[in-house]
Coordinates of C-alpha atoms and ligand atoms in Angstrom, one line a residue:
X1 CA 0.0 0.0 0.0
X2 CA 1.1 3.5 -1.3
X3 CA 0.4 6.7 0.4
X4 CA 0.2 8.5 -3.3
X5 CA 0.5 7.7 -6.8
X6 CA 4.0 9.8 -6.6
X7 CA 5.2 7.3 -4.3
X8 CA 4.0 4.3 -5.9
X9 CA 5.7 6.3 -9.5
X10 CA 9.0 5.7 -8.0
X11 CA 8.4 1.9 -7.0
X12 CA 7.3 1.0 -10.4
X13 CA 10.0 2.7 -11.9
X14 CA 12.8 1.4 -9.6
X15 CA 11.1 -2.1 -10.5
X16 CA 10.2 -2.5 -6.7
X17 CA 7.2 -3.6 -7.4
X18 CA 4.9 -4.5 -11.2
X19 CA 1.9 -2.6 -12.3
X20 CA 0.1 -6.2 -12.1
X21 CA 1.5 -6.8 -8.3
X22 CA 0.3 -3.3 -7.4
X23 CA -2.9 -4.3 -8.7
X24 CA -3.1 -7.0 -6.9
X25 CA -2.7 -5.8 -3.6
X26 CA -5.3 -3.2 -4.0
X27 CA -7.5 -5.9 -5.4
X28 CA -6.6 -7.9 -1.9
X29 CA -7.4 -4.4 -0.1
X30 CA -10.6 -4.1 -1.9
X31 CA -12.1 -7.8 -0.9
X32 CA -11.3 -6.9 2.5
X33 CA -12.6 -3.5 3.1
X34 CA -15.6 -3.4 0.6
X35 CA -17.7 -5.1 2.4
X36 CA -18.2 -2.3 5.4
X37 CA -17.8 0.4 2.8
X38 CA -19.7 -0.1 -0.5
X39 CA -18.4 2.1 -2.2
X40 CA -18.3 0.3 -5.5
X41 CA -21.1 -0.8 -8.1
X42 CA -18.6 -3.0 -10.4
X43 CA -15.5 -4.5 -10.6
X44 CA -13.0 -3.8 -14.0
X45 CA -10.7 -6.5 -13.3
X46 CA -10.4 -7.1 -17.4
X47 CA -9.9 -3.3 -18.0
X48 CA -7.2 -2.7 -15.0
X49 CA -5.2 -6.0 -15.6
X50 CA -4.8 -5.5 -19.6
X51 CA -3.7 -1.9 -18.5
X52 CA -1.1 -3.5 -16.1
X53 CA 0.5 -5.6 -19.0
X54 CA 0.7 -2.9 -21.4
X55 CA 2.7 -0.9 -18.3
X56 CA 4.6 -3.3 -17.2
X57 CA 5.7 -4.9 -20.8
X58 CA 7.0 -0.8 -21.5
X59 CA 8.7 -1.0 -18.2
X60 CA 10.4 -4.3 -19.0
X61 CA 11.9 -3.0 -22.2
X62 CA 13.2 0.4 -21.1
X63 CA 10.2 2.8 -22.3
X64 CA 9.7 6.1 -21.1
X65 CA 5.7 5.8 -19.4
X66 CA 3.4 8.9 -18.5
X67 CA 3.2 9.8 -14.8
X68 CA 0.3 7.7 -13.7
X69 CA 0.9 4.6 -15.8
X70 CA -0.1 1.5 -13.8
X71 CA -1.6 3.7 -10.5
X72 CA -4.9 2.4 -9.7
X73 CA -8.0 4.6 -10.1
X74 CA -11.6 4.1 -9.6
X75 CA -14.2 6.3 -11.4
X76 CA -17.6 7.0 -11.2
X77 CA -20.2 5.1 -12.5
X78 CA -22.0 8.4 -14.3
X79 CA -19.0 8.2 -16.3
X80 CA -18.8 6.0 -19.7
X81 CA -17.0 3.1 -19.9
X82 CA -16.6 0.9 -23.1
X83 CA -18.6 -2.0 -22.6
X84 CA -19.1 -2.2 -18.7
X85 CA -22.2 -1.7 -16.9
X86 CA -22.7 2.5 -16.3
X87 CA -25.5 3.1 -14.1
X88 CA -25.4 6.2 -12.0
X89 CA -26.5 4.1 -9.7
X90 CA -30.4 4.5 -11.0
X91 CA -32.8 1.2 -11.5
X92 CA -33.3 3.0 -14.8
X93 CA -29.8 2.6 -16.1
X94 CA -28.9 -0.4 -14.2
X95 CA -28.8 -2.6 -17.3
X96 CA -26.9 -0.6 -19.4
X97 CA -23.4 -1.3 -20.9
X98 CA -22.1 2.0 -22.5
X99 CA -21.4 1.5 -26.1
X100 CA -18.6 4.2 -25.9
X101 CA -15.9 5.4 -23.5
X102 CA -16.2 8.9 -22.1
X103 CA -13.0 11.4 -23.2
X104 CA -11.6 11.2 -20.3
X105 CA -11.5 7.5 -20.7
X106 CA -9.9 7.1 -23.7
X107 CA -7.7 10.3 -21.8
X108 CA -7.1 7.1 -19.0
X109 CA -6.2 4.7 -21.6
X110 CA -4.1 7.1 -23.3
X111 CA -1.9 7.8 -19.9
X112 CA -1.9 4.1 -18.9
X113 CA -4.1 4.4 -15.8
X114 CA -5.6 1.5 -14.7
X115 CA -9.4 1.3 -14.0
X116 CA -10.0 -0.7 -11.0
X117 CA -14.5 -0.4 -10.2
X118 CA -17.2 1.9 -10.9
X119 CA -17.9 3.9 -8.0
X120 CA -21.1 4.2 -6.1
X121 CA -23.2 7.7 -6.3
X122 CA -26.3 9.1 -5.5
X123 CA -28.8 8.5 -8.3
X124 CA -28.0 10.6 -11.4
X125 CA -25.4 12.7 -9.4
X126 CA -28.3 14.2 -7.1
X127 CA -27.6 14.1 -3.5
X128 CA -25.0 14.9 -0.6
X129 CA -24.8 11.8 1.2
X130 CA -24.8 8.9 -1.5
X131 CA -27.9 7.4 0.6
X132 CA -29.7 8.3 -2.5
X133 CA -28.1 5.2 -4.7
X134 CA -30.8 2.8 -6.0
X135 CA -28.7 0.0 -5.1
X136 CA -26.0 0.7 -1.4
X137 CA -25.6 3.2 0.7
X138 CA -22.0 4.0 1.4
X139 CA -20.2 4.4 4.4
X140 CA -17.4 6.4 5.3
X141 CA -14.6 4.7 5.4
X142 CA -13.1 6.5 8.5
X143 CA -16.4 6.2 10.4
X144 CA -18.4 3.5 9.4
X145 CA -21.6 5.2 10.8
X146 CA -20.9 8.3 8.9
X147 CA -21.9 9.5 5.2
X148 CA -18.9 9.9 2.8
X149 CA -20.6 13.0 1.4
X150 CA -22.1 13.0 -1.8
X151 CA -22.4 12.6 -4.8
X152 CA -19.0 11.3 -5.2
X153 CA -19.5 9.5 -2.3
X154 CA -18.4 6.1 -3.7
X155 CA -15.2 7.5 -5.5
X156 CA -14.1 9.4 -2.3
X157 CA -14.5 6.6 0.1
X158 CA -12.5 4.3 -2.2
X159 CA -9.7 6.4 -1.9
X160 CA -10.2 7.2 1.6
X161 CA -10.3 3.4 2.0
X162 CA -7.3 3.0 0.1
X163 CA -9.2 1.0 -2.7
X164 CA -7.5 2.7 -5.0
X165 CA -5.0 5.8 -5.1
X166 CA -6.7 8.3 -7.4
X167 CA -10.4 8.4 -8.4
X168 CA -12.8 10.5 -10.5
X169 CA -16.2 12.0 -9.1
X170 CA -18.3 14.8 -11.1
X171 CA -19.6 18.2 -9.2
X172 CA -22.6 19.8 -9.9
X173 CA -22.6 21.7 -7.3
X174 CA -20.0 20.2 -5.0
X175 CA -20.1 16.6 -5.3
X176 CA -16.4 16.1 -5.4
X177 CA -15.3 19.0 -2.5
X178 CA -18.2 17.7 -0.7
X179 CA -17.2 14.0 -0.6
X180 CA -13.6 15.4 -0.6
X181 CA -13.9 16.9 2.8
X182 CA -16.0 14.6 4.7
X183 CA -13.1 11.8 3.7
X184 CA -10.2 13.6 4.2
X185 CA -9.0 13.8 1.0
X186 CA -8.1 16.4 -1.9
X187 CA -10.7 16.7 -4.6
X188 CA -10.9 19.5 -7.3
X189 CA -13.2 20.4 -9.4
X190 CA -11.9 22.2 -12.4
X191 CA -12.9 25.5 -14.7
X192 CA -16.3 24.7 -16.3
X193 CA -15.1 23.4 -19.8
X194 CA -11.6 22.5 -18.7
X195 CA -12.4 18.9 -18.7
X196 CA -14.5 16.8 -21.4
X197 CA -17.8 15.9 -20.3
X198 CA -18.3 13.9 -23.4
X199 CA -19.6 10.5 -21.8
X200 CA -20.6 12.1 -18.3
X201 CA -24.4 11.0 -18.0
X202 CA -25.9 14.5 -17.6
X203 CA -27.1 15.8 -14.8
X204 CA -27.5 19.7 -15.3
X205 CA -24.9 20.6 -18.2
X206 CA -24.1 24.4 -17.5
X207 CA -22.7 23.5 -14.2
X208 CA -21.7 19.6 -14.2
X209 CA -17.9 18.9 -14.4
X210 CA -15.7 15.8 -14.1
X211 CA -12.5 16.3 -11.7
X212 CA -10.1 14.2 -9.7
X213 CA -9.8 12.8 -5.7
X214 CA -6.5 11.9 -4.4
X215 CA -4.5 11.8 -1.5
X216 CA -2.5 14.6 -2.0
X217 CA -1.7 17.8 -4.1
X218 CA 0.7 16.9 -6.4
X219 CA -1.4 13.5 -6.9
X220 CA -4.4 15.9 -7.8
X221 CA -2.6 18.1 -10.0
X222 CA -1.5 15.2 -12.3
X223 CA -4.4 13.5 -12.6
X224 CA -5.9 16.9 -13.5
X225 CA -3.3 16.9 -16.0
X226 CA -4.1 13.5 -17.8
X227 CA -8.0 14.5 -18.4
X228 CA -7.8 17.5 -19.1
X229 CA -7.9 19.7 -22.7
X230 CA -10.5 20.6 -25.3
X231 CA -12.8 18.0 -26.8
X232 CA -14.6 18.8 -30.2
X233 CA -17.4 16.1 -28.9
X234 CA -17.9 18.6 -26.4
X235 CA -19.0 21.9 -27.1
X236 CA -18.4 23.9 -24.2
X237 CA -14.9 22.7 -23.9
X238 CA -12.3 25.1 -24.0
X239 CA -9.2 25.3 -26.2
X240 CA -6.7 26.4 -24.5
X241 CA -3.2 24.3 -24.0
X242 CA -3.0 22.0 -20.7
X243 CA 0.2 23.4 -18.5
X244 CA 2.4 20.8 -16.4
X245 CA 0.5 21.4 -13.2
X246 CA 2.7 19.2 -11.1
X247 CA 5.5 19.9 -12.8
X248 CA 5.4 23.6 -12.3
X249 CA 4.3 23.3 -8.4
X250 CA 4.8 26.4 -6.7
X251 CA 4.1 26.5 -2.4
X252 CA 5.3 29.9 -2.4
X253 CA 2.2 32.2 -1.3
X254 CA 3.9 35.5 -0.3
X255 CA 2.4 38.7 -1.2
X256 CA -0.4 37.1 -2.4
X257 CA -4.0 37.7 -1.2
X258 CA -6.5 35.7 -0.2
X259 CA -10.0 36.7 0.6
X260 CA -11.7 34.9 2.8
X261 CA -15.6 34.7 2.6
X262 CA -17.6 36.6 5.4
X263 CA -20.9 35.0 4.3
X264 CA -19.3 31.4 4.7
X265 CA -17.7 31.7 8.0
X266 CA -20.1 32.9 10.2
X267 CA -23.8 32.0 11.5
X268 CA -24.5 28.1 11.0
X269 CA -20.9 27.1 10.8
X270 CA -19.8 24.1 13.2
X271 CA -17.2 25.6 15.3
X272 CA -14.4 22.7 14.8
X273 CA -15.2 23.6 11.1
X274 CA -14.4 27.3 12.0
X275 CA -11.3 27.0 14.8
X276 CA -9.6 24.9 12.4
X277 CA -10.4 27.1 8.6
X278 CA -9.0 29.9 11.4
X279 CA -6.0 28.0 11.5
X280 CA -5.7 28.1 7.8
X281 CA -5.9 31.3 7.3
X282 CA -3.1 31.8 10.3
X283 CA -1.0 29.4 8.8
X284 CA -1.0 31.5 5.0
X285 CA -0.6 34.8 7.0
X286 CA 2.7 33.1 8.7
X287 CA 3.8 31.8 4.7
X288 CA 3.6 35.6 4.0
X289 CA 0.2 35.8 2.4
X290 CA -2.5 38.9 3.4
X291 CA -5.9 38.3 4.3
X292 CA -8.8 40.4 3.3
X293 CA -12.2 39.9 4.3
X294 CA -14.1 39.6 1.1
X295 CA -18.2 40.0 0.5
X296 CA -20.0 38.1 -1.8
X297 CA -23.4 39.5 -1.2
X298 CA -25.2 37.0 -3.4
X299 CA -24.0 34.1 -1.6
X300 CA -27.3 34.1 0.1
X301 CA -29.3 33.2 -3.0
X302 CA -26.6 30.2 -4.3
X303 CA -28.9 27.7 -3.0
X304 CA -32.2 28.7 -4.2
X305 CA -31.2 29.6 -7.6
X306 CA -28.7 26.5 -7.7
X307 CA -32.3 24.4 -7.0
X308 CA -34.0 26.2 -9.6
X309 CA -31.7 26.0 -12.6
X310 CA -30.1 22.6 -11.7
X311 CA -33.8 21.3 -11.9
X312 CA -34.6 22.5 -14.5
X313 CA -31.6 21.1 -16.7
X314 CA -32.4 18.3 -15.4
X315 CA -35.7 18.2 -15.7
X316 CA -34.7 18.2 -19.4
X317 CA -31.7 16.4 -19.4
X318 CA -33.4 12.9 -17.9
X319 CA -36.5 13.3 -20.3
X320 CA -34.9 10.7 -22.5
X321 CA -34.9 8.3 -20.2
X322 CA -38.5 7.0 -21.5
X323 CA -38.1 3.1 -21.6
X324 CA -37.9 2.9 -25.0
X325 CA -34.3 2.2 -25.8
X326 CA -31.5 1.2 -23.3
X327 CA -33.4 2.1 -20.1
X328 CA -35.3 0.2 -17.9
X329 CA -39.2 -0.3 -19.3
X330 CA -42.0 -1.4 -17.1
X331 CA -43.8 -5.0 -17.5
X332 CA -47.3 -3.7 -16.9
X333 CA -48.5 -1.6 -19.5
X334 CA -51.6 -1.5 -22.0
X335 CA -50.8 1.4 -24.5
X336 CA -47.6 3.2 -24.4
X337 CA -49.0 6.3 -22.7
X338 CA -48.6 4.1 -20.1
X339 CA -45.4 2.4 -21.0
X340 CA -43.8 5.9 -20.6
X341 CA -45.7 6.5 -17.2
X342 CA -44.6 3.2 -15.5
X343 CA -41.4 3.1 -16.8
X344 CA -40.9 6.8 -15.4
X345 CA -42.6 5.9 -12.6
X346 CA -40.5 2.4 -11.0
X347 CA -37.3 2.9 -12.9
X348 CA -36.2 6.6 -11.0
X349 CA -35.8 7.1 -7.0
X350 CA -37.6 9.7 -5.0
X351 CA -35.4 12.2 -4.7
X352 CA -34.5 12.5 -9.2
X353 CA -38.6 12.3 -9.4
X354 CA -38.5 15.6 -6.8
X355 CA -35.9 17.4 -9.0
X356 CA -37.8 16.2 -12.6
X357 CA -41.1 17.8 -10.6
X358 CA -39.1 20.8 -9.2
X359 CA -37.6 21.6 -12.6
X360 CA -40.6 21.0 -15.3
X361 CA -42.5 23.4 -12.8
X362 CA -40.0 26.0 -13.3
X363 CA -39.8 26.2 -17.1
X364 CA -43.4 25.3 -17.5
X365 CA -45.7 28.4 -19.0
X366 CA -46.2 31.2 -16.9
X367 CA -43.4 30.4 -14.5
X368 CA -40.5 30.2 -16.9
X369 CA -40.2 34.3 -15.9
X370 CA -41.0 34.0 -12.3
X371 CA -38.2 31.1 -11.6
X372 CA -35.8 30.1 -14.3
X373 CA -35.5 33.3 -15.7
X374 CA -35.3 35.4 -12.5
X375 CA -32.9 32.3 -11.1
X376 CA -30.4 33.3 -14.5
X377 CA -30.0 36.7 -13.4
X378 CA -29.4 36.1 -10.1
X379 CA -26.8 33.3 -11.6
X380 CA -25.2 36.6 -13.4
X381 CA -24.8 38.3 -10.0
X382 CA -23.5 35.5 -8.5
X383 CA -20.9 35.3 -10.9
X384 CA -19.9 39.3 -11.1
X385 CA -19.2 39.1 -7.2
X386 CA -17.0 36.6 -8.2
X387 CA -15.2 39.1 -10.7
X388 CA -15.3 41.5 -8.2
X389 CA -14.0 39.8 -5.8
X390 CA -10.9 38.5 -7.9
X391 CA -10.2 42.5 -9.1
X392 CA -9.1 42.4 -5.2
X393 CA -8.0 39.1 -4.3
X394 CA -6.1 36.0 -5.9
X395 CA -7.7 33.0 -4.0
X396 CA -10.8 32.9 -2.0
X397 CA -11.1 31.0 1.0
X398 CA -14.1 29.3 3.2
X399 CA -15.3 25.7 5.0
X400 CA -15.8 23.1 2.1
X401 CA -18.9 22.8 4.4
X402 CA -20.4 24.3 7.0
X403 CA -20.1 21.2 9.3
X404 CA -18.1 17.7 9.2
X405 CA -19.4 14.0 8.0
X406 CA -23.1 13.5 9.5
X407 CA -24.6 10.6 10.5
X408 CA -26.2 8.1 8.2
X409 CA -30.0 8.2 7.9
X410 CA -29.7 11.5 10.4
X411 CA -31.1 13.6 7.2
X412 CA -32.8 11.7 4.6
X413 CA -36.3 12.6 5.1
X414 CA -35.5 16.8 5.3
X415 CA -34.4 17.4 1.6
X416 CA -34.2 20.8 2.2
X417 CA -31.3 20.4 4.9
X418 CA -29.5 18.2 2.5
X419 CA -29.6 20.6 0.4
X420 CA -28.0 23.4 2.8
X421 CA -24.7 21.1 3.2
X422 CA -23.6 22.8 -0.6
X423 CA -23.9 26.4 0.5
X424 CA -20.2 26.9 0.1
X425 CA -20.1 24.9 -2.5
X426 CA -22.2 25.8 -5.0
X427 CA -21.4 29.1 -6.1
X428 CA -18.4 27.7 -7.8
X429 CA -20.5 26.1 -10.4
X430 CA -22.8 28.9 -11.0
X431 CA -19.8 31.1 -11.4
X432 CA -18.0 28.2 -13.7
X433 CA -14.7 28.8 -11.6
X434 CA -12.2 26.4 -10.2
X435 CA -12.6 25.5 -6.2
X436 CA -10.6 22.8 -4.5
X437 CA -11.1 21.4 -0.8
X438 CA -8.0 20.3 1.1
X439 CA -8.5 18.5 4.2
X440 CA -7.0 20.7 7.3
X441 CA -7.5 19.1 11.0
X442 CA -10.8 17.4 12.4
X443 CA -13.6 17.4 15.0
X444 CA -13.6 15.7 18.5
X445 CA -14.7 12.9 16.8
X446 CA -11.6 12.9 14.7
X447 CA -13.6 13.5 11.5
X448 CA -11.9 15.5 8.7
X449 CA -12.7 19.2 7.7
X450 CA -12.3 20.6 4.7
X451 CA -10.9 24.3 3.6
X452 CA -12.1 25.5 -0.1
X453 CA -10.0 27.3 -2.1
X454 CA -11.3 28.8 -5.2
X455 CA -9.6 30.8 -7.4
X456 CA -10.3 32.7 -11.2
X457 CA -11.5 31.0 -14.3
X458 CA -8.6 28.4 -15.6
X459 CA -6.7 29.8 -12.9
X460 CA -5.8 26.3 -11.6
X461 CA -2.2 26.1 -11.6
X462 CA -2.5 29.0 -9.3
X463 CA -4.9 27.2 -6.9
X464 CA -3.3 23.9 -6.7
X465 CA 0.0 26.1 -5.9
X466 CA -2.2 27.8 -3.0
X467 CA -3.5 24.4 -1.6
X468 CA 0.4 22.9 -1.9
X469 CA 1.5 25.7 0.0
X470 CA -1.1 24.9 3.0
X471 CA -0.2 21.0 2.7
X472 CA 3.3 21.0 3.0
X473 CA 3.6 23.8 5.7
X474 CA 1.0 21.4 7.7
Ligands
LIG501 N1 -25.7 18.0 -3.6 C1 -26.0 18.8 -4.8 C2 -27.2 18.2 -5.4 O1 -27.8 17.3 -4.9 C3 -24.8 18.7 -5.8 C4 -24.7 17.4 -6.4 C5 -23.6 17.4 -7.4 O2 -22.7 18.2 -7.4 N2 -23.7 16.4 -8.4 O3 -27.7 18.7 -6.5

C-alpha cells in the first residue's frame, strides 16, 4: 500500500514492485474492506489487468511511461466506460453497458491508468450523502456510521479506503469538494469546460464537471493533467493548452491575497469547522500571504437559484430516459402512454422524481419568468461578485462545508437540509470557476474538515500552488 500515486511512481519505476502486483494488492485491499464500505457498483478487473500488461511490458523493455501509468484509479459510475455496466446508480440505467468510453476515458487509456470499479453515487449525481443510490448506501470509510458526502460519495471513500489511489467523481454543485472533505481527501473540481464531459451522464450541463480525488496535491494536479484539454465532442470545452501542473508546483504564497468569505464563516458554521479554517488562514498569513475579508453578497441566493436552474436542466436532461431504448421499461402496461408512465414511474428514486417535478414546474408556461428566468440573473450576479472579488484578491477561502461527515440516515427525510450542506459549495458552479477542498485538522470525533480554495477562471495552476502551499507547511 502506497500513500500516493508519486510514491508508488517511484516503486514501479525502480522495479520495486509491477503494475500487475500493485494491482493486486489493491485488489486484496478491496475484498477486505468493501464489504463495510460499499463504495463500489462494479469491478473492471479485465480493463485494469490488460492496463497493467501494457505498463509493465514498457517498463520491462526500457520505455519512457506517463506519470500515472499502472496507478490504480476508480471512477464513477455516471461516467462511460466501453462495454461495462454504467449506471449512475439508478434502477433505470442499471442494465446498461455503455457502447462508448467517455473522453476522459480514452484520456485514462491514453496515460496508462488502470481502472480498477465503478464507483457508487447518489442517483444521477443528485444528492449529498450517497444514501440516494438505487442500489448501497455508502459508508465512510473513516467512520463507518458516517456518510462519505455525496455525490462522489463512492469515488471518495475508495480512496479514503485506500481501494485505489486516485479516483474520479463529477460536481454539480460540490459533489467532489463535498465527498472530498468529509473523507479527508483532496478533490478539485476544475474551470467549467476544462475537462471533457463527453460520456458524463448528464445531470444539469451548464454546471456539471468531471474532476479528480487523491491523496495529496501533487497526486491531484497530475491527474488533472491527464484528463484535461478541449474535446470537439464537447461543445463547451475550451481550447486552451494544458500546462504541467505538477510539474510547475509552486508553495510559495507570499504577497499574495486571499479573501476569505464573510458569508461562509459565520452564522451556522460548526465551530471545529471554524477554529480549524481559522488556523488556515493563520498558517498562510505566517507563509507571508495577506488576508482580506471579502463580501459576496449574493451568496445568500446560491442555494435557491442553484435548486431552480439545476432542476430544471435536469428536468430536461433525464427526459430521454423513456423506456424505450436502453433504459429500464415497465412489465405492466396497455398502450404506451402508459409504457412511458410506469417506466418513469419504478425505474427513478424519489429524490431525481423531486428534482424532474421541481424543474418541469419552473420552465413550465407562466413560471418560466418568475423562476428560471429570474434564477439566471441572479446566476449573473453571482458570478460578477466573483469578478469582483478577484479585481481584489487572488484566491478565496471558506469551509468546504459548514459542518463535518453526519450521520447516516440523520437527514434523509429533510431534503431541504441536505440541500443546505452545498452552500459553500455551490457558487463555484454557477460562477463556472475552479474550487478545490483540502482537508486541514478534524472534530472531537476525529472526523476531517475541509478548507475551499477557489480561485479565477482556468486559474488552476495558481490554486493547486495555493493548496500545496497549506499542505506542505501542515
Ligand atoms: N448536492 C448537490 C445536489 O444534490 C450537488 C450534487 C452534485 O454536485 N452532483 O444537487
Amino acid at each position: 500500500m502506497f500513500k500516493t500515486a508519486i510514491e508508488a511512481r517511484k516503486a514501479l519505476d525502480n522495479k520495486e514492485i509491477s503494475a500487475k502486483e500493485l494491482l493486486d494488492s489493491y485488489y486484496e485491499n478491496i475484498d477486505k474492506v468493501e464489504s463495510d464500505i460499499q463504495a463500489l457498483n462494479a469491478i473492471t478487473k479485465d480493463i485494469a489487468y490488460d492496463t497493467a500488461k501494457k505498463v509493465d511490458e514498457k517498463i520491462a523493455n526500457g520505455e519512457k511511461v506517463p506519470a500515472l501509468a499502472g496507478i490504480p484509479l476508480i471512477i464513477k459510475d455516471n461516467i462511460c466506460v466501453k462495454d461495462t455496466l454504467t449506471t449512475a446508480s439508478s434502477k433505470m440505467l442499471e442494465n446498461f453497458v455503455s457502447p462508448y468510453n467517455a473522453t476522459i476515458v480514452n484520456k485514462l487509456n491514453d496515460n496508462l491508468i488502470p481502472i480498477l470499479a465503478k464507483a457508487n453515487l447518489d442517483e444521477f449525481a443528485m444528492g449529498s450523502s450517497t444514501e440516494n443510490s438505487a442500489f448501497k448506501v455508502t459508508r465512510n470509510p473513516l467512520n463507518l456510521n458516517k456518510v462519505p458526502g455525496g455525490s462522489s460519495g463512492g469515488s471518495a471513500a475508495s480512496v479514503a479506503g485506500k481501494e485505489a489511489l486516485l479516483s474520479l467523481g463529477s460536481d454539480t454543485g460540490g459533489s467532489i469538494r463535498l465527498p472530498a472533505s468529509f473523507c479527508g481527501i483532496v478533490g478539485m473540481k476544475p474551470t467549467y469546460g476544462r475537462v471533457s464531459r463527453y460520456g458524463l451522464i448528464a445531470f444539469a450541463s451548464s454546471l456539471d464537471q468531471i474532476g479528480p480525488f487523491a491523496n495529496c496535491v501533487e497526486d491531484t494536479a497530475l491527474l488533472l493533467e491527464a484528463i484535461s484539454g478541449y474535446d470537439p465532442n464537447d461543445s463547451t470545452s475550451i481550447n486552451t493548452p494544458v500546462p504541467e501542473y505538477a510539474k510547475n508546483l509552486n508553495p510559495d504564497v507570499k504577497g499574495l491575497k486571499i479573501g476569505v468569505i464573510k458569508e461562509l464563516l459565520g452564522e451556522g458554521v460548526q465551530e471545529e469547522v471554524k477554529e480549524n479554517v481559522e488556523k488556515a488562514i493563520q498558517k498562510y498569513k505566517d507563509l507571508g500571504a495577506e488576508i482580506i475579508e471579502v463580501s459576496l453578497p449574493n451568496v445568500k441566493y446560491a442555494i435557491a437559484v442553484y435548486y431552480i436552474l439545476a432542476t430544471a436542466e435536469a428536468s430536461s436532461n433525464l427526459a430521454r430516459y423513456d423506456g424505450v431504448r436502453y433504459t429500464y421499461r415497465t412489465n405492466d402496461a396497455d398502450n404506451l402512454i402508459e409504457m412511458f408512465t410506469k417506466s418513469r414511474s419504478e425505474g427513478f428514486g424519489d429524490e431525481v422524481k423531486r428534482r424532474i417535478m421541481l424543474g418541469t414546474y419552473a420552465l413550465s408556461s407562466g413560471y418560466y419568468d418568475a423562476y428560471y428566468k429570474k434564477a439566471q440573473q441572479v446566476r449573473a450576479l453571482i458570478k460578477q461578485d466573483y469578478d469582483k472579488a478577484f479585481e481584489k484578491v487572488d484566491v478565496l477561502l471558506s469551509p468546504t462545508c459548514p459542518t463535518t461527515a453526519f450521520d447516516i440516515n440523520s437527514k434523509v427525510s429533510d431534503p431541504i437540509s441536505m440541500y443546505l450542506t452545498d452552500i459553500a459549495t455551490i457558487t463555484a458552479n454557477l460562477a463556472g470557476v475552479p474550487a478545490l477542498s483540502l482537508p486541514y485538522g478534524v472534530d472531537k470525533e476525529n472526523m476531517p474538515v475541509g478548507v475551499q480554495l477557489i480561485t479565477n477562471v482556468l486559474e488552476e495552476q495558481k490554486l493547486l500552488n495555493i493548496a500545496y502551499a497549506l499542505e506542505q507547511a501542515k
